[in-house]
mmCIF file of N, CA and C in Angstrom:
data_model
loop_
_atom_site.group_PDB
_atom_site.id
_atom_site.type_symbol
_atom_site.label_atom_id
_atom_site.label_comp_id
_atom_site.label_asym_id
_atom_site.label_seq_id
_atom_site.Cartn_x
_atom_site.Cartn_y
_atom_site.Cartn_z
ATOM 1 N N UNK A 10 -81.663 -24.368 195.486
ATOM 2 C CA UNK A 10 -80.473 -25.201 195.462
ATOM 3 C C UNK A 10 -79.972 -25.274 194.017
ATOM 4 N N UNK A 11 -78.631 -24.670 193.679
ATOM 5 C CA UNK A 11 -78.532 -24.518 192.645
ATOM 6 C C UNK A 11 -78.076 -26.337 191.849
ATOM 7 N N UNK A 12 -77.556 -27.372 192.146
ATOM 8 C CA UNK A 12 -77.507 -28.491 191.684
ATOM 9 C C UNK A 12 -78.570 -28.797 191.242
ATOM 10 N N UNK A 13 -79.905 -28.508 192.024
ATOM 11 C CA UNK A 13 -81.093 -29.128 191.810
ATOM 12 C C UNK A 13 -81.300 -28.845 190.382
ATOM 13 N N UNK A 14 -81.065 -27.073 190.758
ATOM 14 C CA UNK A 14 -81.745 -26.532 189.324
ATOM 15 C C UNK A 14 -81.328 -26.938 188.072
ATOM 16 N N UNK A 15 -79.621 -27.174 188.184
ATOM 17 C CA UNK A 15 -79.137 -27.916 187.069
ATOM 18 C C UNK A 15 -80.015 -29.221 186.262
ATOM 19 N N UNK A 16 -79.893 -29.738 187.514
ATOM 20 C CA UNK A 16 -80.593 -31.549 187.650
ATOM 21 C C UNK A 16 -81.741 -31.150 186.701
ATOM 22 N N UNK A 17 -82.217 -30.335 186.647
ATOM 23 C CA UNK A 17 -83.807 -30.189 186.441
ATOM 24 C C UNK A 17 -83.811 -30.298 184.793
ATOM 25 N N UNK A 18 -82.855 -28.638 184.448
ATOM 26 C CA UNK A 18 -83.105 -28.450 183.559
ATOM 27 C C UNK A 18 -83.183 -28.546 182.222
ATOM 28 N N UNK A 19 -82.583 -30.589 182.355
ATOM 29 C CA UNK A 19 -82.470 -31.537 181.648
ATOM 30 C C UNK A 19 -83.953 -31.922 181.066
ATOM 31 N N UNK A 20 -84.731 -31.541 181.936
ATOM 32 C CA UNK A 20 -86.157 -32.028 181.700
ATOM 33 C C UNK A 20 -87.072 -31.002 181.710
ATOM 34 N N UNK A 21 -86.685 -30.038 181.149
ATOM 35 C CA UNK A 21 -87.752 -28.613 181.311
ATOM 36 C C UNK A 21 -88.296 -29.222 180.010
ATOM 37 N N UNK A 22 -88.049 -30.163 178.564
ATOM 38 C CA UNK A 22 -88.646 -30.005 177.560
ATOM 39 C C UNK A 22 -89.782 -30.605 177.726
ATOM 40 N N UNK A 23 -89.620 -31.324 178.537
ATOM 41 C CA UNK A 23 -91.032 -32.780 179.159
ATOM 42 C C UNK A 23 -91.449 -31.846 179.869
ATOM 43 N N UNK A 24 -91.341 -30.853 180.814
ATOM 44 C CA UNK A 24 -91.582 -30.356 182.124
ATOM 45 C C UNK A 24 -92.830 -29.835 181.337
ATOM 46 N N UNK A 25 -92.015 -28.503 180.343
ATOM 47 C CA UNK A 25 -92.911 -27.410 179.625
ATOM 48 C C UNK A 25 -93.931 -28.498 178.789
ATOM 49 N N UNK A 26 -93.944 -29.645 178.037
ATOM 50 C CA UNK A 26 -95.072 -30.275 177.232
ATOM 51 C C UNK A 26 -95.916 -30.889 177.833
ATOM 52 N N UNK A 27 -95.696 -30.557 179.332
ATOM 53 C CA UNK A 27 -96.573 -31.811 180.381
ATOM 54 C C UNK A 27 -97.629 -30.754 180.546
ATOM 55 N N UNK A 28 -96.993 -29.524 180.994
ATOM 56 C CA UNK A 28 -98.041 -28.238 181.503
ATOM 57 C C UNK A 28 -98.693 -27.885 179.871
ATOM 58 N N UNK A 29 -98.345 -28.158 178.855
ATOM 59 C CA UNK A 29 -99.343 -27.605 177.493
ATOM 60 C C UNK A 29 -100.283 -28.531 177.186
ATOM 61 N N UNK A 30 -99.957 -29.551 177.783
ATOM 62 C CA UNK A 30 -100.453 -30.755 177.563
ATOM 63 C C UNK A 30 -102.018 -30.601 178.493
ATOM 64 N N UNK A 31 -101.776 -29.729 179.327
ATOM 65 C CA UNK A 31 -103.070 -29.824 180.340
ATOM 66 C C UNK A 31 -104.053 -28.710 179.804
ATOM 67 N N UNK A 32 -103.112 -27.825 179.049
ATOM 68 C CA UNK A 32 -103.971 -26.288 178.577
ATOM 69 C C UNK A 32 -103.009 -25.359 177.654
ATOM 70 N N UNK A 33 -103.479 -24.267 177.057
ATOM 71 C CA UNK A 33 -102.821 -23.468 175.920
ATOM 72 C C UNK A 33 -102.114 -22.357 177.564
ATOM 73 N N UNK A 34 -100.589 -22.408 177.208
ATOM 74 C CA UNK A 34 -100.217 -21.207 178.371
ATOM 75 C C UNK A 34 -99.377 -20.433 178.017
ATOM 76 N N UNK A 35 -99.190 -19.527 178.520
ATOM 77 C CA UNK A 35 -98.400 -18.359 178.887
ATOM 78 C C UNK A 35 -97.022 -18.988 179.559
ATOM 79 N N UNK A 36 -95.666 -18.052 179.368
ATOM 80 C CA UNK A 36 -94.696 -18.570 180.347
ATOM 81 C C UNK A 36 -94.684 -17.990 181.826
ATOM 82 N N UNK A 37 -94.813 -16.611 181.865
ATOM 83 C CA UNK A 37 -95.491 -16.359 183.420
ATOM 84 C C UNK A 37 -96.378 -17.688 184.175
ATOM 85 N N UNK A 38 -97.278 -17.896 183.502
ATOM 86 C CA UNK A 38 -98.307 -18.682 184.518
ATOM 87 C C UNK A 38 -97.820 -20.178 184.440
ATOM 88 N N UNK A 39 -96.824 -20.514 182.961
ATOM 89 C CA UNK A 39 -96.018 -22.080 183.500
ATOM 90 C C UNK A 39 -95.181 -21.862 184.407
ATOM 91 N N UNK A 40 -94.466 -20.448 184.824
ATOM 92 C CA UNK A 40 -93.572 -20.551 185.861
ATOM 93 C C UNK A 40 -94.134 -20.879 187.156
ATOM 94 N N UNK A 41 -95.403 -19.838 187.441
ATOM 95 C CA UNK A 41 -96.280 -19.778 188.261
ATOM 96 C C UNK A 41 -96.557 -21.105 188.884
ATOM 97 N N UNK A 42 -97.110 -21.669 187.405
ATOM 98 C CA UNK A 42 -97.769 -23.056 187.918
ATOM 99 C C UNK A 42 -97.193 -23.986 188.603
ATOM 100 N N UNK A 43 -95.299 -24.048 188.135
ATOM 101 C CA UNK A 43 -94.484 -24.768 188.178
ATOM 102 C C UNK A 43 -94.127 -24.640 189.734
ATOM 103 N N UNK A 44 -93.757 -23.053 190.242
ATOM 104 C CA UNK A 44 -93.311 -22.925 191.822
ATOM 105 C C UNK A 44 -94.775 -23.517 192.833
ATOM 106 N N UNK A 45 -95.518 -23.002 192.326
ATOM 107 C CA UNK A 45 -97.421 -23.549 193.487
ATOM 108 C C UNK A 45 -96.787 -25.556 193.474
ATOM 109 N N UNK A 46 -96.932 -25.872 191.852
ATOM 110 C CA UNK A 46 -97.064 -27.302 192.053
ATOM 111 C C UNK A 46 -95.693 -28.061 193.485
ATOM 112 N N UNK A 47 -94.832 -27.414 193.316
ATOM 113 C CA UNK A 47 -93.231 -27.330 194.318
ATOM 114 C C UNK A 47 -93.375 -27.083 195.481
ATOM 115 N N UNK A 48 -94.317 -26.030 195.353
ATOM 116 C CA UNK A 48 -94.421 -25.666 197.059
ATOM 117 C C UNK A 48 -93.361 -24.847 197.541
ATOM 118 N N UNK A 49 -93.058 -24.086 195.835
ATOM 119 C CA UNK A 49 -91.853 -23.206 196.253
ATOM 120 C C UNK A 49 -89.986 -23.892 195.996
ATOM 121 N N UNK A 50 -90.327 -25.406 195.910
ATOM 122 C CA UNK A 50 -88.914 -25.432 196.223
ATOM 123 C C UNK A 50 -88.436 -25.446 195.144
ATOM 124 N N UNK A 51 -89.127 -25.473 193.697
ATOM 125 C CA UNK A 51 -88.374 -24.804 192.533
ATOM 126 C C UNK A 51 -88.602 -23.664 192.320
ATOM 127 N N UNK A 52 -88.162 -23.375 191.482
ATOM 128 C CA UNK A 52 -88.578 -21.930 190.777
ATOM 129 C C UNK A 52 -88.278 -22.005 189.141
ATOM 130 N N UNK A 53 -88.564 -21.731 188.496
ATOM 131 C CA UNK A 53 -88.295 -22.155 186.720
ATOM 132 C C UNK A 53 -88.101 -20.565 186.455
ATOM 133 N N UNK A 54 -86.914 -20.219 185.445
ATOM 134 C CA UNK A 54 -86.733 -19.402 185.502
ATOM 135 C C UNK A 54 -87.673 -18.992 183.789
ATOM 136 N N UNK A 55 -87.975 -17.976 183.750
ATOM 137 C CA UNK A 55 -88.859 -17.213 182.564
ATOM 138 C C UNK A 55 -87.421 -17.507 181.842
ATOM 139 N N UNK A 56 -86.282 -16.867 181.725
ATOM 140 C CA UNK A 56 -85.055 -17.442 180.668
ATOM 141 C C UNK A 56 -84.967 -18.361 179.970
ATOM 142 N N UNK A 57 -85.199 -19.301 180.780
ATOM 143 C CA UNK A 57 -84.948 -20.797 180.528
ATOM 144 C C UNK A 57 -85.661 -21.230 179.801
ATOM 145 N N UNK A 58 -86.973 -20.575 180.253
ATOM 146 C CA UNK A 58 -88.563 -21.083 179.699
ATOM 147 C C UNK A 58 -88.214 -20.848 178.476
ATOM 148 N N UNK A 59 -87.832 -19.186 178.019
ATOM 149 C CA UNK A 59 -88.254 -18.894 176.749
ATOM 150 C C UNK A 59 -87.294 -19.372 176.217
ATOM 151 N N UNK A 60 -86.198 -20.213 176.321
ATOM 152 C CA UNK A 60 -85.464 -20.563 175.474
ATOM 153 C C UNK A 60 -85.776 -22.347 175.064
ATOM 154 N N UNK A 61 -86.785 -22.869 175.408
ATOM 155 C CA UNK A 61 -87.271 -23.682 175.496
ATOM 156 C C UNK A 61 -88.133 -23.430 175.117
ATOM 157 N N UNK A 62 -89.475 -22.516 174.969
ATOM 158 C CA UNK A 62 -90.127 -22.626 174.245
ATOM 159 C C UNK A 62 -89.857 -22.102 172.403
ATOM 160 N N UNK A 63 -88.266 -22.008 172.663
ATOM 161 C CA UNK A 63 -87.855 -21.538 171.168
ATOM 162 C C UNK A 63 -87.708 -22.694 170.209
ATOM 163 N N UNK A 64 -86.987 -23.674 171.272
ATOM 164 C CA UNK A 64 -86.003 -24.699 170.919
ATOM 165 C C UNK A 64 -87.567 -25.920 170.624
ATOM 166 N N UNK A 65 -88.497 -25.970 171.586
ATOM 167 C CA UNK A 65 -89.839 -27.186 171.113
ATOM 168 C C UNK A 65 -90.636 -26.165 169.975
ATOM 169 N N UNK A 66 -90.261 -25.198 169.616
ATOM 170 C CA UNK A 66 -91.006 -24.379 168.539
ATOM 171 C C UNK A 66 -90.639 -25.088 167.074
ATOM 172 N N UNK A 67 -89.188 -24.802 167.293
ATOM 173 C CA UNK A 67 -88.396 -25.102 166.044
ATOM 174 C C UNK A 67 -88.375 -26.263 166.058
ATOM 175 N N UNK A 68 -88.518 -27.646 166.388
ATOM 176 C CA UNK A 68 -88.596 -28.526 166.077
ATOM 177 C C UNK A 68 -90.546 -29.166 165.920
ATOM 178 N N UNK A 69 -90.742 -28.371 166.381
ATOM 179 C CA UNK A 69 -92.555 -28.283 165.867
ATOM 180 C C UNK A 69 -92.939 -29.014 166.771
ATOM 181 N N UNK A 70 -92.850 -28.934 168.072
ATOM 182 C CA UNK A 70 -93.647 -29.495 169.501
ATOM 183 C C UNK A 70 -94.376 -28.634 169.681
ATOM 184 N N UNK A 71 -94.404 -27.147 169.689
ATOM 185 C CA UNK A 71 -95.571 -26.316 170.228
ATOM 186 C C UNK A 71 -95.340 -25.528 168.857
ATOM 187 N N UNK A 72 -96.715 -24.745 169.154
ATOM 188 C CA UNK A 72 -97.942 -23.707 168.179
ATOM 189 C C UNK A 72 -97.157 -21.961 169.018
ATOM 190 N N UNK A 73 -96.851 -21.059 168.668
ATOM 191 C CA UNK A 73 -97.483 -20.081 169.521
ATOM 192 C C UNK A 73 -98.494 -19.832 168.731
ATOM 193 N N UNK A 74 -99.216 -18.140 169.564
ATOM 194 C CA UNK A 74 -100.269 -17.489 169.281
ATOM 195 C C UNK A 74 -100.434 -16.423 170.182
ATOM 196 N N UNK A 75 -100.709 -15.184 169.421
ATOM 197 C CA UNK A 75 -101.322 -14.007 170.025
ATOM 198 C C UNK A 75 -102.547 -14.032 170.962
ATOM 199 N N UNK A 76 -102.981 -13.865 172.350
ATOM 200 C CA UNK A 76 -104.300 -14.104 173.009
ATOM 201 C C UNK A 76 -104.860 -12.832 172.804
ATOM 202 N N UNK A 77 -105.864 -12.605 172.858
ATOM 203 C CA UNK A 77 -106.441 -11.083 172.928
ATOM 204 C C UNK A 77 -106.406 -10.804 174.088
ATOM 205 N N UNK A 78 -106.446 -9.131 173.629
ATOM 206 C CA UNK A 78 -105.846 -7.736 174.484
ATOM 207 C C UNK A 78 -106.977 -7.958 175.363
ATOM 208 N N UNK A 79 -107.801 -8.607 175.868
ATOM 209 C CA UNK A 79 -108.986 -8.132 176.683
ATOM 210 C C UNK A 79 -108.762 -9.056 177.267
ATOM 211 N N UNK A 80 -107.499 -10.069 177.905
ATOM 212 C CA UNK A 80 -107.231 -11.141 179.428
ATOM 213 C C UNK A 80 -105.861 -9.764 179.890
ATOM 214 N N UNK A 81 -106.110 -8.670 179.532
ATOM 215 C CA UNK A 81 -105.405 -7.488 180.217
ATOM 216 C C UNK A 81 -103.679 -7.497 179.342
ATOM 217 N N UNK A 82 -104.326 -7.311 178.425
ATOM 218 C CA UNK A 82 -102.361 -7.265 177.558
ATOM 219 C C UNK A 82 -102.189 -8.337 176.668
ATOM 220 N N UNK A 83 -101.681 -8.202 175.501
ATOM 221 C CA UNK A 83 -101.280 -9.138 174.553
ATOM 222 C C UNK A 83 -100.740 -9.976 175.048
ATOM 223 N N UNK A 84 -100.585 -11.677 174.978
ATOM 224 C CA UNK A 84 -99.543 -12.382 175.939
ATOM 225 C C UNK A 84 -99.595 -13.444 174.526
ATOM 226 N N UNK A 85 -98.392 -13.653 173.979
ATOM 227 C CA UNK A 85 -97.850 -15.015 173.231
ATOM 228 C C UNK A 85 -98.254 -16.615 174.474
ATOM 229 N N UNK A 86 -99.170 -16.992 173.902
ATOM 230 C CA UNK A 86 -99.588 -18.244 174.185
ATOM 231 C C UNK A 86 -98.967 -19.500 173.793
ATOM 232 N N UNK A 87 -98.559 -20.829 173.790
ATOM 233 C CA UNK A 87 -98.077 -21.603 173.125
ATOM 234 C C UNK A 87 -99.405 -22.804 173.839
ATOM 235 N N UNK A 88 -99.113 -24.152 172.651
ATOM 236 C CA UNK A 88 -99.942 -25.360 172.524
ATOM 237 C C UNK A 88 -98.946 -26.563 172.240
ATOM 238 N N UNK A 89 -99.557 -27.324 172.824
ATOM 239 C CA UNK A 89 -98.611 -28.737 172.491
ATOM 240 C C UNK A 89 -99.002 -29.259 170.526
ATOM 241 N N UNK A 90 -98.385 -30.003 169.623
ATOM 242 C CA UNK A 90 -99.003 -30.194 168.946
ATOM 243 C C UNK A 90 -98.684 -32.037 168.907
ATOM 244 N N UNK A 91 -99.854 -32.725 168.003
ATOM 245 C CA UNK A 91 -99.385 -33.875 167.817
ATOM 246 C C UNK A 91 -98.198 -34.745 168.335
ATOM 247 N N UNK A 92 -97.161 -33.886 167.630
ATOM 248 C CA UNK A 92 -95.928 -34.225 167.333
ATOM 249 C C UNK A 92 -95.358 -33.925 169.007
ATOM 250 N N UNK A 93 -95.560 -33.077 169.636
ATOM 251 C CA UNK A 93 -95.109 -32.472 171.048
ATOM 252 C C UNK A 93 -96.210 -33.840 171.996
ATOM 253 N N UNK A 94 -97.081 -34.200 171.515
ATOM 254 C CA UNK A 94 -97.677 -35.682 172.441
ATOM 255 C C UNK A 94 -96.841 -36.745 172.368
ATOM 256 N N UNK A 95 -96.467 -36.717 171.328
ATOM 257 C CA UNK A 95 -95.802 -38.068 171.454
ATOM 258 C C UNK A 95 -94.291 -37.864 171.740
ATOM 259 N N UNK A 96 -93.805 -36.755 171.195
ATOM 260 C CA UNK A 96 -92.632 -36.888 172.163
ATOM 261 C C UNK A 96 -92.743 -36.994 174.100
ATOM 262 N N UNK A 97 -93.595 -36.190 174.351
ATOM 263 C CA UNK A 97 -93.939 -36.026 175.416
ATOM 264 C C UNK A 97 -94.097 -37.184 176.197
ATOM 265 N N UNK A 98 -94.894 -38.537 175.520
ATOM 266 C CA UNK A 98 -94.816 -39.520 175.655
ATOM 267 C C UNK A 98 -93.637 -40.570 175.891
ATOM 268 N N UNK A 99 -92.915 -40.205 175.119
ATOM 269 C CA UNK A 99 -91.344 -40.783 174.587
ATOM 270 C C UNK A 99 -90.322 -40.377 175.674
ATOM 271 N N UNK A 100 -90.755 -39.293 176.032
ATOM 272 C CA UNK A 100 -89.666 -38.748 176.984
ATOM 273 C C UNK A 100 -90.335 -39.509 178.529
ATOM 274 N N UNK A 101 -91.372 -39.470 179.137
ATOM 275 C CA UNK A 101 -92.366 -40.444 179.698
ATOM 276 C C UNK A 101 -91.462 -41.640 180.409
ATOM 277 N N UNK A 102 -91.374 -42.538 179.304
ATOM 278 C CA UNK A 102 -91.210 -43.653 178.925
ATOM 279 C C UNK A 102 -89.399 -43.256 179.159
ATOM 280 N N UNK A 103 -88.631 -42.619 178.260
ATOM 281 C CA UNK A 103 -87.118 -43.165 179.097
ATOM 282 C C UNK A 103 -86.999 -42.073 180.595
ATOM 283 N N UNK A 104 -87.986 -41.205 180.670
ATOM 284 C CA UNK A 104 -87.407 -41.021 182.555
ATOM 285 C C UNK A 104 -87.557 -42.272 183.127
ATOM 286 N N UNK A 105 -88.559 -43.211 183.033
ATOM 287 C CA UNK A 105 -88.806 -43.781 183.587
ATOM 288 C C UNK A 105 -87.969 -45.334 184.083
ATOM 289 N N UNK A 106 -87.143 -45.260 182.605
ATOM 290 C CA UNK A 106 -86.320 -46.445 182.646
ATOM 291 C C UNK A 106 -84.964 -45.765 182.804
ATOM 292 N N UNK A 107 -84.463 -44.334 183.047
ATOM 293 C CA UNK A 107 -83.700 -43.473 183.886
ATOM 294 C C UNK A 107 -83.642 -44.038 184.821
ATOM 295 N N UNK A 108 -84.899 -43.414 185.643
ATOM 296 C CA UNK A 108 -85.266 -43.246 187.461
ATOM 297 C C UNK A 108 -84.836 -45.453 187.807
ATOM 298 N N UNK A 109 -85.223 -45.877 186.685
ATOM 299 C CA UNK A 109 -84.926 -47.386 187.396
ATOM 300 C C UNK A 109 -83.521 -47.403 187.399
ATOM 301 N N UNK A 110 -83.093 -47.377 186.337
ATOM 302 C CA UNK A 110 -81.857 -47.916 186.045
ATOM 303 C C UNK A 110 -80.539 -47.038 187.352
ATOM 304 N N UNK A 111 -81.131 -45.785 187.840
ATOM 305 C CA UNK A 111 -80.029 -45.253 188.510
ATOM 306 C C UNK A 111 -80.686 -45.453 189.509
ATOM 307 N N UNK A 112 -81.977 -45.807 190.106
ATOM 308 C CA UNK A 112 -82.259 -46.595 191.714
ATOM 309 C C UNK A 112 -81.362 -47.784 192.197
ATOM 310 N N UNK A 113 -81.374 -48.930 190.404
ATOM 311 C CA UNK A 113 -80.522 -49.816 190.711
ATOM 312 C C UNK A 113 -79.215 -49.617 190.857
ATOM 313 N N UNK A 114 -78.859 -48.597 190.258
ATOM 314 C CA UNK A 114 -77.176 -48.347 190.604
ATOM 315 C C UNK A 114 -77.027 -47.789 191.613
ATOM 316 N N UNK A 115 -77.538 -47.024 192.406
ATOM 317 C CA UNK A 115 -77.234 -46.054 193.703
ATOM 318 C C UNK A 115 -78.267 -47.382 194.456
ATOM 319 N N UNK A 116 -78.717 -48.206 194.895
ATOM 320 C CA UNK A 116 -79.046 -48.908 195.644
ATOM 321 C C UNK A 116 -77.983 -50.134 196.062
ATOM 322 N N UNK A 117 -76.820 -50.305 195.460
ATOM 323 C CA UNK A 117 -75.758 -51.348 195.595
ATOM 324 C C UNK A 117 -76.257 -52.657 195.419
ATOM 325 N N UNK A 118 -77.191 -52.510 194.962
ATOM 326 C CA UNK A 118 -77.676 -54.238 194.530
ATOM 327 C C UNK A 118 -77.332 -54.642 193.647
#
């Protein structure tokens, strides 16, 4: 559903620091991880990813790194750092007063 995907991709920066946050990854296997956790009904596009993992680079949320050739092929890895926790945190904290604030408005109360 392409609205959805829009909707989403407001929050791929939280999305991507939530999944580094659990382990050092690859963007293949955050996409991966991302459609299994969905059940399919997203899909994250590798594009998107890598332009996101450019954009939390340059502001110093994630690490990359070279993995060795022996998990079958060189693969650029990335890591959350410090600084990528607590934003991660931060961002947390206003979805959350988001998701209220527009329940209360789309609820007519």
């Amino acid at each position: 559903m392409e609205m959805q995907s829009e909707f989403l991709r407001g929050s791929l920066d939280t999305i991507v620091l939530g999944f580094l946050r659990e382990k050092d990854s690859y963007g293949y296997e955050i996409c991966r991880k991302a459609k299994e956790r969905c059940h399919g009904e997203y899909e994250l596009k590798e594009t998107s990813l890598y332009g996101t993992f450019h954009r939390l680079e340059s502001h110093g949320w994630i690490e990359s790194y070279w993995g060795s050739e022996s998990q079958g092929g060189r693969r650029k890895y990335y890591r959350i750092t410090e600084a990528g926790i607590e934003v991660y945190h931060q961002n947390l904290i206003n979805w959350e007063f988001a998701k209220r604030i527009i329940d209360t408005l789309l609820s007519g109360e």
